[in-house]
mmCIF file of N, CA and C in Angstrom:
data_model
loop_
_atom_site.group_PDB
_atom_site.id
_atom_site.type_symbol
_atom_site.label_atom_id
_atom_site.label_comp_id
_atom_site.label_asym_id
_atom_site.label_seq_id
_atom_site.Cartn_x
_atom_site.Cartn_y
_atom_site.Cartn_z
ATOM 1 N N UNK A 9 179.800 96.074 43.670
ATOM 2 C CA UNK A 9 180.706 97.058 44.236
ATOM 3 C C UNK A 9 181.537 96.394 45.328
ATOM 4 N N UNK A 10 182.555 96.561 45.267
ATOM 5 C CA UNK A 10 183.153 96.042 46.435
ATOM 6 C C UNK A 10 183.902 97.242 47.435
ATOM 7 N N UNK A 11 184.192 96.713 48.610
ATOM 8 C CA UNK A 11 184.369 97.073 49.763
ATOM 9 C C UNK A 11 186.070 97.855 49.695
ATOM 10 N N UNK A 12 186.353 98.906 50.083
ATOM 11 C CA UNK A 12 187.443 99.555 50.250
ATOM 12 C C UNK A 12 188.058 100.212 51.377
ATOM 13 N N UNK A 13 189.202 100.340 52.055
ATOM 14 C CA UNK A 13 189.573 101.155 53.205
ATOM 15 C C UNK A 13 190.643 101.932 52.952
ATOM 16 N N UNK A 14 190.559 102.991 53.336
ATOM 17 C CA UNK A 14 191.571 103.857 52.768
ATOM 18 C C UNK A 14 191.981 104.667 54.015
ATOM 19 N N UNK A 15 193.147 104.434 54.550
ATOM 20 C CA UNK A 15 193.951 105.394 55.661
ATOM 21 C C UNK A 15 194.251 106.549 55.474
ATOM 22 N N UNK A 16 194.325 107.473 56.093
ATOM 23 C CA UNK A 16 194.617 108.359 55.679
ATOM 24 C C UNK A 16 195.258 109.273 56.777
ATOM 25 N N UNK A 17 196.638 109.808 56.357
ATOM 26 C CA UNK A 17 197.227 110.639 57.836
ATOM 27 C C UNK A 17 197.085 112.291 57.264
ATOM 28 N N UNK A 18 196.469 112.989 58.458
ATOM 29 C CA UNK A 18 196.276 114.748 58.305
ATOM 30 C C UNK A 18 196.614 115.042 59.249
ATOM 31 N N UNK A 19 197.062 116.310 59.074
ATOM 32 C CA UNK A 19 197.662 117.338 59.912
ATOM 33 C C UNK A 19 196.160 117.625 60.860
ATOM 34 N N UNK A 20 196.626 117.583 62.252
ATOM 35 C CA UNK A 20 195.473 117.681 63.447
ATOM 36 C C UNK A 20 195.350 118.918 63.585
ATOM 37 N N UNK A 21 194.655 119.578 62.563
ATOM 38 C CA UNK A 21 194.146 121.034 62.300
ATOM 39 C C UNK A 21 192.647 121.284 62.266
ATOM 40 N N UNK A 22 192.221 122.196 62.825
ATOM 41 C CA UNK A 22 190.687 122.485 62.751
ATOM 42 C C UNK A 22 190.103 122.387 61.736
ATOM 43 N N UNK A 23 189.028 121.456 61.291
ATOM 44 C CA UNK A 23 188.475 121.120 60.150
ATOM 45 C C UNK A 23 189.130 120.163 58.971
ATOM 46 N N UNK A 24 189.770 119.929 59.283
ATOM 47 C CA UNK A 24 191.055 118.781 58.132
ATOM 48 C C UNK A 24 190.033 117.940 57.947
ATOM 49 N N UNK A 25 189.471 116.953 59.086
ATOM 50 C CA UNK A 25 188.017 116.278 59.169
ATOM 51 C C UNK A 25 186.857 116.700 58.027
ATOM 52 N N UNK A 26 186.695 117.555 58.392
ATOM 53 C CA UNK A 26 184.923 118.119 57.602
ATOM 54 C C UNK A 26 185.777 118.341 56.362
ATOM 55 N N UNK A 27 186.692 118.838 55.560
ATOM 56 C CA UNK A 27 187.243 118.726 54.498
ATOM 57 C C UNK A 27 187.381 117.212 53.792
ATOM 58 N N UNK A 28 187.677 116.356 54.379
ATOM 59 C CA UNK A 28 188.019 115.290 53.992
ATOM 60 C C UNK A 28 186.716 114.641 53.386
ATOM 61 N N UNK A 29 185.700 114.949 54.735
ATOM 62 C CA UNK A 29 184.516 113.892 54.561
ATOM 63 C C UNK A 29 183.533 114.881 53.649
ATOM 64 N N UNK A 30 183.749 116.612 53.465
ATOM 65 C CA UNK A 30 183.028 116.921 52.340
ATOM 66 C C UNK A 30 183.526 117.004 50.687
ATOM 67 N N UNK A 31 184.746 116.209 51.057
ATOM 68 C CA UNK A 31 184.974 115.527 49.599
ATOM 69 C C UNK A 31 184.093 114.369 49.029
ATOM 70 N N UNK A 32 184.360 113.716 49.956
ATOM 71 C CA UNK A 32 183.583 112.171 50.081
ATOM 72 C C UNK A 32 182.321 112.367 49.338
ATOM 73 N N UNK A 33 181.262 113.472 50.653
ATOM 74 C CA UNK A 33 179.881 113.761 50.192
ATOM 75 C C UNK A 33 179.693 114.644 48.857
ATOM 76 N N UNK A 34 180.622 115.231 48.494
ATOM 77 C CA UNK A 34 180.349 116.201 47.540
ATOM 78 C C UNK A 34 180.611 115.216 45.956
ATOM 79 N N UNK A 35 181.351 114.589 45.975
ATOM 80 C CA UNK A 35 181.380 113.116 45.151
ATOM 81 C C UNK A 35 180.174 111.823 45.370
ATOM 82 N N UNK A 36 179.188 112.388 45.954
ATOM 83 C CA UNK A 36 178.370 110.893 46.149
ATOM 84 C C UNK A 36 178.667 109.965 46.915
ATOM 85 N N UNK A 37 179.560 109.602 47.975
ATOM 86 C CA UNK A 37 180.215 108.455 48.636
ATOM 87 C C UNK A 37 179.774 108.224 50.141
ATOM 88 N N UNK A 38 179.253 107.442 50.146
ATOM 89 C CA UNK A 38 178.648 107.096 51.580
ATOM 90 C C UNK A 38 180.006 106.787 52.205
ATOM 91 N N UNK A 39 180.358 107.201 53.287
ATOM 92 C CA UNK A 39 181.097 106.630 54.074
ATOM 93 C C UNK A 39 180.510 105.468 55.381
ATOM 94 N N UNK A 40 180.729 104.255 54.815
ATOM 95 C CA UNK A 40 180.399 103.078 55.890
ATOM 96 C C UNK A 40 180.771 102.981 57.577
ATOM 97 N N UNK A 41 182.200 103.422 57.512
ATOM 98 C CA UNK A 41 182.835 103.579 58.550
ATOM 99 C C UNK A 41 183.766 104.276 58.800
ATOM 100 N N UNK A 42 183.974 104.943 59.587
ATOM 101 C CA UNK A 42 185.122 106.255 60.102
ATOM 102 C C UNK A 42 185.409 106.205 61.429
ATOM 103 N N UNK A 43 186.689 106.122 61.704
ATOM 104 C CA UNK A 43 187.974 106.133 62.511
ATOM 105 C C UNK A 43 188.434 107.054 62.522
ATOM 106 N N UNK A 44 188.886 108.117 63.838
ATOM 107 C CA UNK A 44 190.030 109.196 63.299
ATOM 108 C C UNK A 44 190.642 108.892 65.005
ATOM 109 N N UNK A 45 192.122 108.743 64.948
ATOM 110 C CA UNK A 45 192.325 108.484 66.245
ATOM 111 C C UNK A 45 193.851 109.912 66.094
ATOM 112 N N UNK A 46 194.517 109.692 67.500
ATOM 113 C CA UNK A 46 196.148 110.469 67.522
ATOM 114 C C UNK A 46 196.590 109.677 66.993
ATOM 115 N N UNK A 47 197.661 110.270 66.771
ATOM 116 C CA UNK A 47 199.436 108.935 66.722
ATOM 117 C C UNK A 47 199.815 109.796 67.533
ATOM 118 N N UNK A 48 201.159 108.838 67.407
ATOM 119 C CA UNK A 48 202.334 109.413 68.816
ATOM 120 C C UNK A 48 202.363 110.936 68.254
ATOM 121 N N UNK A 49 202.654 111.642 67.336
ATOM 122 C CA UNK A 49 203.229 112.804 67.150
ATOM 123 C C UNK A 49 201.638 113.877 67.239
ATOM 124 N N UNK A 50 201.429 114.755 68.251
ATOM 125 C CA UNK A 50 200.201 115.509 68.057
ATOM 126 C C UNK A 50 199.696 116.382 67.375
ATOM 127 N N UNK A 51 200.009 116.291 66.149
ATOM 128 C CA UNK A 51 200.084 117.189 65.273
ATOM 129 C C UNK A 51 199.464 116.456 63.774
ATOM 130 N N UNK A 52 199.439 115.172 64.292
ATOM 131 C CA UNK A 52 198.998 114.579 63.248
ATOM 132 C C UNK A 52 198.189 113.192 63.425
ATOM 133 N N UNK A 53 197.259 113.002 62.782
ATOM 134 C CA UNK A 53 195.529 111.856 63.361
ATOM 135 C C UNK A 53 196.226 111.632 62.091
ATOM 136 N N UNK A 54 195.125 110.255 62.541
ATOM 137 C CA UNK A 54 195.209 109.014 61.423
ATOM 138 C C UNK A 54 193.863 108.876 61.395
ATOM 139 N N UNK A 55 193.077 108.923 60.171
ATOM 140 C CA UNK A 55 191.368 108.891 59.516
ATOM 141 C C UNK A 55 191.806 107.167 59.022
ATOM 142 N N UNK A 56 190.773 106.429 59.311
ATOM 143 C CA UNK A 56 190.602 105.082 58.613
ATOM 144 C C UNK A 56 189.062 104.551 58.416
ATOM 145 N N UNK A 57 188.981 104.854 56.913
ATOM 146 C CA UNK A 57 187.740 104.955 56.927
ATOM 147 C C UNK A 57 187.381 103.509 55.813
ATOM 148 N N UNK A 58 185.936 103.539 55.394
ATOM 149 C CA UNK A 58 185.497 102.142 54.565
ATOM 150 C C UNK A 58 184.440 102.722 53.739
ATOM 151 N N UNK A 59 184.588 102.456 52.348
ATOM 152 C CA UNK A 59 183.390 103.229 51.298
ATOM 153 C C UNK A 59 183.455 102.093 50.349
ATOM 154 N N UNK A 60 182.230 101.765 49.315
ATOM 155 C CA UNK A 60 181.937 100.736 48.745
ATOM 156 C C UNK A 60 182.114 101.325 47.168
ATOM 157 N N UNK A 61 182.538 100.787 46.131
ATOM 158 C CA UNK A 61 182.988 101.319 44.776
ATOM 159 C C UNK A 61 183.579 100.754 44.174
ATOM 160 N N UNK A 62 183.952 100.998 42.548
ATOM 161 C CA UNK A 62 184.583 100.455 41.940
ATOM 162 C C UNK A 62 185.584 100.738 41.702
ATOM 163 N N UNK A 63 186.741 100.074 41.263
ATOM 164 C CA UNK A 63 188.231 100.327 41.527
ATOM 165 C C UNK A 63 188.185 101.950 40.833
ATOM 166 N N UNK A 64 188.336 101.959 40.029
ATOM 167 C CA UNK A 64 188.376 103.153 38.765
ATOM 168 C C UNK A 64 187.662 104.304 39.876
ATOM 169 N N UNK A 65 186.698 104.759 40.041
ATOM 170 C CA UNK A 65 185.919 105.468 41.231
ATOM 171 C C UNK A 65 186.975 105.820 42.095
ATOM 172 N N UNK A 66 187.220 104.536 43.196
ATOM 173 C CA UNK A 66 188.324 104.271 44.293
ATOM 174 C C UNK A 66 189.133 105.422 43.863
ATOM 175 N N UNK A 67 190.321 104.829 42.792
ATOM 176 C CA UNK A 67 191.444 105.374 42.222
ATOM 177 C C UNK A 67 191.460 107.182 42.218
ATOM 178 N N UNK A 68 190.222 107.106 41.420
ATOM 179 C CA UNK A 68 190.188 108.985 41.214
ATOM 180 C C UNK A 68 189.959 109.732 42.866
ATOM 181 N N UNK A 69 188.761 109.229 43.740
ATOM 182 C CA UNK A 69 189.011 109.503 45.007
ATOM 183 C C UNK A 69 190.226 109.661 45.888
ATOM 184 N N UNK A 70 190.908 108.716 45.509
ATOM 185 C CA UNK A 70 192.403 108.768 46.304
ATOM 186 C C UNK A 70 193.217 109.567 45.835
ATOM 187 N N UNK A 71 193.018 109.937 44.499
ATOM 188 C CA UNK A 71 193.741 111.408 43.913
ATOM 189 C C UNK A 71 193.144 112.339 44.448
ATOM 190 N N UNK A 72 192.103 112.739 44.640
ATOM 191 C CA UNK A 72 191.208 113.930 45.028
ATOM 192 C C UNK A 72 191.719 113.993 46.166
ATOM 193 N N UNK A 73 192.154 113.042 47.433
ATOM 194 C CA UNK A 73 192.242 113.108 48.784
ATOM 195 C C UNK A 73 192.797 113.708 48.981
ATOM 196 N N UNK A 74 193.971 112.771 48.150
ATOM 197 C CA UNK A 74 196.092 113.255 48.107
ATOM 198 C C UNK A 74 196.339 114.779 47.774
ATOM 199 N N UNK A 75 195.226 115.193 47.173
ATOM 200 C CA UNK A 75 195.043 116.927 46.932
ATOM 201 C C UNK A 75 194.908 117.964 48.079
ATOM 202 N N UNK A 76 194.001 117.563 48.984
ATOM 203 C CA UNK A 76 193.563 118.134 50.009
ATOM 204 C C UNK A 76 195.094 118.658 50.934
ATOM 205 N N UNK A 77 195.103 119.752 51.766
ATOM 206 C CA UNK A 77 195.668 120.221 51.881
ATOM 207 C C UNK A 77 196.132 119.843 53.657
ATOM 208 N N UNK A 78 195.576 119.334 54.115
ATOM 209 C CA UNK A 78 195.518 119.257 55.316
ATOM 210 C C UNK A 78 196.244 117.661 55.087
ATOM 211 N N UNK A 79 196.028 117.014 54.122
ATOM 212 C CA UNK A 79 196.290 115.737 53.836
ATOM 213 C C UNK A 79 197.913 115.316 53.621
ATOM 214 N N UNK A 80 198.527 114.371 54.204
ATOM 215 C CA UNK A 80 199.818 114.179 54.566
ATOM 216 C C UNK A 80 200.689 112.913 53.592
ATOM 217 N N UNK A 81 198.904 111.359 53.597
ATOM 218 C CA UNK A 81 199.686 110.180 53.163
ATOM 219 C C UNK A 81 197.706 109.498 52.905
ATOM 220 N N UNK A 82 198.041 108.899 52.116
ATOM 221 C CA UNK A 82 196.829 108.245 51.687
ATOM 222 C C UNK A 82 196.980 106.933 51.256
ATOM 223 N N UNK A 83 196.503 105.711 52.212
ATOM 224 C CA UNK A 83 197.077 104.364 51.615
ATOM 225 C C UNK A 83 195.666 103.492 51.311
ATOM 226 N N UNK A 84 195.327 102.854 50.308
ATOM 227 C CA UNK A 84 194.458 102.193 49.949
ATOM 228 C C UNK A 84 194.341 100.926 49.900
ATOM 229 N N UNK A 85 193.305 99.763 50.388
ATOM 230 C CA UNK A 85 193.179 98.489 50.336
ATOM 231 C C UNK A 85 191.933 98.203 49.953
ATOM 232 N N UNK A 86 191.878 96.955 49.050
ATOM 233 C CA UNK A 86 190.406 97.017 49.012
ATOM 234 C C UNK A 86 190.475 95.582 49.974
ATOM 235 N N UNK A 87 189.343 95.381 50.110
ATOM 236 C CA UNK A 87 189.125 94.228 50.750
ATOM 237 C C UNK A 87 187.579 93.313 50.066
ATOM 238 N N UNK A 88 188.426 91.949 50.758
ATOM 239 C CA UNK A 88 188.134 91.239 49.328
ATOM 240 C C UNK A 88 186.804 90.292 50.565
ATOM 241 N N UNK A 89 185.469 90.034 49.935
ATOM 242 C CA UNK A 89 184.441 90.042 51.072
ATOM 243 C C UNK A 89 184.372 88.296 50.919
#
């Protein structure tokens, strides 16, 4: 399995968070590491998180994200160990 990070910008709304990450869990996906900081504009956090998988897996997750409603921009890297 290799290593993945996937950014992700949401609207800084109550629960956008617990939505995001009960996608994650409700799919099986450990999340390794999670980041959620501001950006300049307050209305909108930046999530940067790290989950372990296979591309194909990856791929359908990042569709599922891009669904979410609170969800703005979803950028994916894998990283290579």
């Amino acid at each position: 399995m290799q290593q993945h990070t996937l950014t992700i910008m949401l609207q800084n709304e109550t629960g956008a968070l617990v939505r995001v990450a009960g996608l994650f869990a409700s799919r099986s996906y450990n999340i390794d590491s999670l980041n959620v900081a501001a950006t300049a504009d307050p209305a909108i956090s930046k999530l940067v998180l790290s989950i372990r998988g296979d591309d194909q897996a990856v791929v359908q997750i990042v569709r599922q994200t891009r669904k979410l409603i609170d969800v703005l921009e979803v950028s994916h890297q894998a990283t290579v160990a």
